[in-house]
XYZ file of N, CA, C and O in Angstrom:
280
model
N 85.286 107.854 70.541
C 85.359 107.017 69.059
C 86.613 107.184 68.311
O 86.658 108.562 68.153
N 87.148 106.375 67.902
C 88.206 106.502 66.947
C 87.944 106.404 65.627
O 87.203 105.430 65.114
N 88.099 107.472 64.624
C 87.964 107.322 63.332
C 88.891 107.638 62.461
O 89.868 108.499 62.665
N 89.530 106.752 61.635
C 90.593 106.583 60.947
C 90.405 106.782 59.400
O 91.451 106.974 58.721
N 89.246 106.676 58.951
C 89.145 107.181 57.383
C 87.869 107.795 57.378
O 87.105 108.125 58.174
N 87.692 108.149 56.033
C 86.572 109.136 55.408
C 85.467 108.318 55.590
O 84.432 108.844 55.984
N 85.204 107.143 55.238
C 84.277 106.256 55.295
C 83.474 105.951 56.840
O 82.548 106.232 56.972
N 84.473 105.951 57.604
C 84.159 105.899 59.085
C 83.732 107.216 59.591
O 82.424 107.254 60.436
N 84.199 108.384 59.182
C 83.738 109.594 59.301
C 82.255 109.972 58.886
O 81.439 110.363 59.800
N 82.173 109.281 57.790
C 80.599 109.756 57.104
C 79.851 108.746 57.954
O 78.671 109.046 58.225
N 80.071 107.509 58.440
C 79.423 106.524 59.140
C 79.045 107.144 60.669
O 77.789 107.192 61.089
N 80.033 107.823 61.163
C 79.647 108.500 62.433
C 78.865 109.570 62.135
O 78.013 109.950 63.115
N 78.720 110.511 61.240
C 78.030 111.448 61.062
C 76.615 110.992 60.805
O 75.611 111.620 61.395
N 76.536 110.003 60.017
C 74.845 109.478 59.798
C 74.490 108.954 61.115
O 73.471 109.176 61.230
N 75.373 108.237 61.768
C 74.742 107.715 63.187
C 74.484 109.044 64.155
O 73.451 108.834 64.704
N 75.136 109.995 64.193
C 74.934 111.006 64.862
C 73.500 111.674 64.430
O 72.700 111.974 65.333
N 73.309 111.889 63.170
C 71.987 112.379 62.627
C 70.899 111.346 63.101
O 69.701 111.992 63.497
N 71.234 110.158 62.942
C 70.149 109.084 63.291
C 69.831 109.091 64.719
O 68.864 109.108 65.420
N 70.663 109.290 65.779
C 70.861 109.392 67.063
C 70.064 110.540 67.638
O 69.322 110.573 68.513
N 70.220 111.709 66.837
C 69.580 113.150 66.986
C 68.000 112.924 66.941
O 67.213 113.587 67.537
N 67.782 112.075 66.001
C 66.077 112.097 65.783
C 65.698 113.089 64.652
O 64.478 113.322 64.587
N 66.866 114.001 64.019
C 66.207 114.769 63.272
C 66.512 114.226 61.853
O 67.422 113.562 61.643
N 65.359 114.956 61.072
C 65.545 114.390 59.913
C 66.402 115.047 58.922
O 66.772 116.328 58.963
N 66.963 114.270 57.786
C 67.987 114.998 56.899
C 67.292 115.905 56.210
O 67.920 117.009 55.720
N 66.226 116.042 55.689
C 65.545 117.065 54.850
C 65.553 118.304 55.783
O 65.924 119.441 55.220
N 65.373 118.378 57.096
C 65.468 119.697 57.809
C 66.776 120.159 57.987
O 67.203 121.351 57.861
N 68.018 119.227 58.234
C 69.184 119.605 58.097
C 69.698 120.163 56.970
O 70.147 121.315 56.948
N 69.245 119.550 55.777
C 69.531 120.170 54.516
C 69.002 121.597 54.288
O 69.626 122.434 53.710
N 67.796 121.815 54.789
C 67.076 123.061 54.546
C 67.731 124.022 55.352
O 68.044 125.022 54.932
N 68.295 123.594 56.517
C 69.096 124.489 57.423
C 70.234 125.004 56.825
O 70.855 126.086 57.247
N 70.954 124.072 56.111
C 72.251 124.329 55.286
C 71.922 124.859 54.048
O 73.001 125.350 53.293
N 70.582 125.237 53.591
C 70.611 125.960 52.411
C 70.533 125.161 51.165
O 71.259 125.550 50.074
N 70.595 123.823 51.121
C 70.525 122.759 50.108
C 69.292 121.760 50.043
O 68.822 121.749 51.185
N 69.350 121.032 49.142
C 68.365 120.083 49.044
C 68.771 118.632 49.726
O 70.236 118.428 49.971
N 67.843 117.953 49.909
C 68.170 116.571 50.506
C 69.137 115.957 49.712
O 70.214 115.100 50.275
N 69.005 115.894 48.273
C 69.896 115.041 47.488
C 71.310 115.639 47.549
O 72.228 114.975 47.608
N 71.387 117.134 47.552
C 72.750 117.723 47.812
C 73.417 117.097 49.215
O 74.596 116.831 49.064
N 72.698 117.115 50.322
C 73.177 116.861 51.321
C 73.525 115.188 51.416
O 74.511 114.808 51.692
N 72.839 114.491 50.663
C 73.010 112.897 50.628
C 74.308 112.714 49.779
O 75.320 111.962 49.925
N 74.361 113.778 48.542
C 75.740 113.489 47.742
C 77.107 113.884 48.488
O 77.903 113.415 48.488
N 76.877 115.045 49.547
C 77.991 115.255 50.306
C 78.517 114.245 51.190
O 79.329 113.972 51.522
N 77.602 113.399 51.692
C 77.582 112.220 52.672
C 78.118 111.196 52.184
O 78.588 110.333 52.541
N 78.286 111.062 50.530
C 78.625 109.985 50.061
C 80.023 110.664 49.337
O 80.597 109.797 48.696
N 80.595 111.768 49.367
C 81.746 112.244 48.654
C 82.950 111.633 48.981
O 83.222 111.485 50.477
N 84.148 111.162 48.419
C 85.165 110.636 48.626
C 86.167 111.360 49.617
O 86.867 110.768 50.328
N 85.985 112.745 49.326
C 86.972 113.515 49.966
C 86.370 114.196 51.216
O 86.493 115.460 51.510
N 85.201 113.788 51.829
C 84.433 114.129 52.966
C 85.268 114.669 54.144
O 86.206 113.781 54.510
N 85.373 115.806 54.501
C 86.314 116.206 55.466
C 85.666 116.716 56.711
O 84.379 116.616 57.163
N 86.571 116.811 57.833
C 86.128 117.418 59.074
C 85.361 118.545 58.740
O 84.260 118.721 59.727
N 85.665 119.434 57.938
C 84.878 120.806 57.718
C 83.442 120.407 57.231
O 82.645 120.837 57.730
N 83.372 119.454 56.469
C 82.001 118.981 55.920
C 81.104 118.319 56.971
O 80.236 118.685 57.383
N 81.808 117.422 57.879
C 81.348 117.049 58.901
C 80.715 117.889 60.007
O 79.640 117.836 60.395
N 81.394 118.957 60.329
C 81.144 119.966 61.263
C 80.064 120.705 60.607
O 79.196 121.423 61.649
N 80.075 121.075 59.401
C 78.863 121.808 58.893
C 77.692 121.383 59.047
O 76.643 121.760 59.521
N 77.326 120.085 59.026
C 76.344 119.058 59.214
C 75.987 118.854 60.625
O 74.758 118.982 61.219
N 77.159 118.590 61.521
C 77.088 118.196 62.698
C 76.505 119.643 63.722
O 76.027 119.453 64.641
N 76.926 120.681 63.273
C 76.550 121.851 63.833
C 75.160 122.093 63.972
O 74.672 122.636 65.323
N 74.391 121.754 62.736
C 73.000 122.022 62.861
C 72.208 121.040 63.896
O 71.012 121.609 64.313
N 72.832 119.731 64.309
C 72.337 119.038 65.384
C 72.978 118.840 66.572
O 72.733 118.382 67.419
N 73.566 120.152 66.743
C 74.440 120.350 67.909
C 75.401 119.152 68.515
O 75.640 118.807 69.569
N 76.145 118.726 67.551
C 77.289 117.945 67.428
C 78.577 118.588 66.981
O 78.349 119.609 66.260
N 79.680 117.934 67.176
C 80.788 118.467 66.492
C 82.151 117.280 66.541
O 81.835 116.287 67.178
N 82.894 117.264 65.600
C 83.986 116.584 65.478
C 85.224 117.209 65.410
O 85.281 118.080 65.050
N 86.265 116.444 66.170
C 87.580 117.166 65.918
C 88.751 115.951 65.685
O 88.425 114.594 65.998
N 89.884 116.472 65.396
C 90.921 115.659 65.108
C 91.944 115.636 66.176
O 92.066 116.736 66.968
N 92.783 114.500 66.396
C 93.843 114.560 67.359
C 94.874 113.456 66.709
O 94.867 112.887 66.004
N 96.006 114.324 66.821
C 97.331 113.789 66.134
C 98.080 113.023 67.527
O 98.312 113.853 68.385
N 98.258 111.954 67.437
C 99.212 111.189 68.331
C 100.200 110.382 67.480
O 100.315 109.929 66.429
N 101.411 110.319 68.276
C 102.584 109.932 67.919
C 102.494 108.086 68.111
O 101.955 107.965 69.381
N 102.815 107.100 67.449
C 102.700 105.736 67.705
C 103.934 105.093 68.080
O 105.144 105.761 67.838
């Protein structure tokens, strides 16, 4: 999957969570935060690969970046 924007990254993380079948409340608890804090993290404009991997690690997924010359 090619992700080009923060919004696409957020959508991909949300889809991975959905695909995992794991509830966001459980993920939030494992991260030491409330469900609301997790939701806010998933809405933030500057959502990063680090943010994504903190969440994805809980459900045994990861994301990485690739730089390519056009």
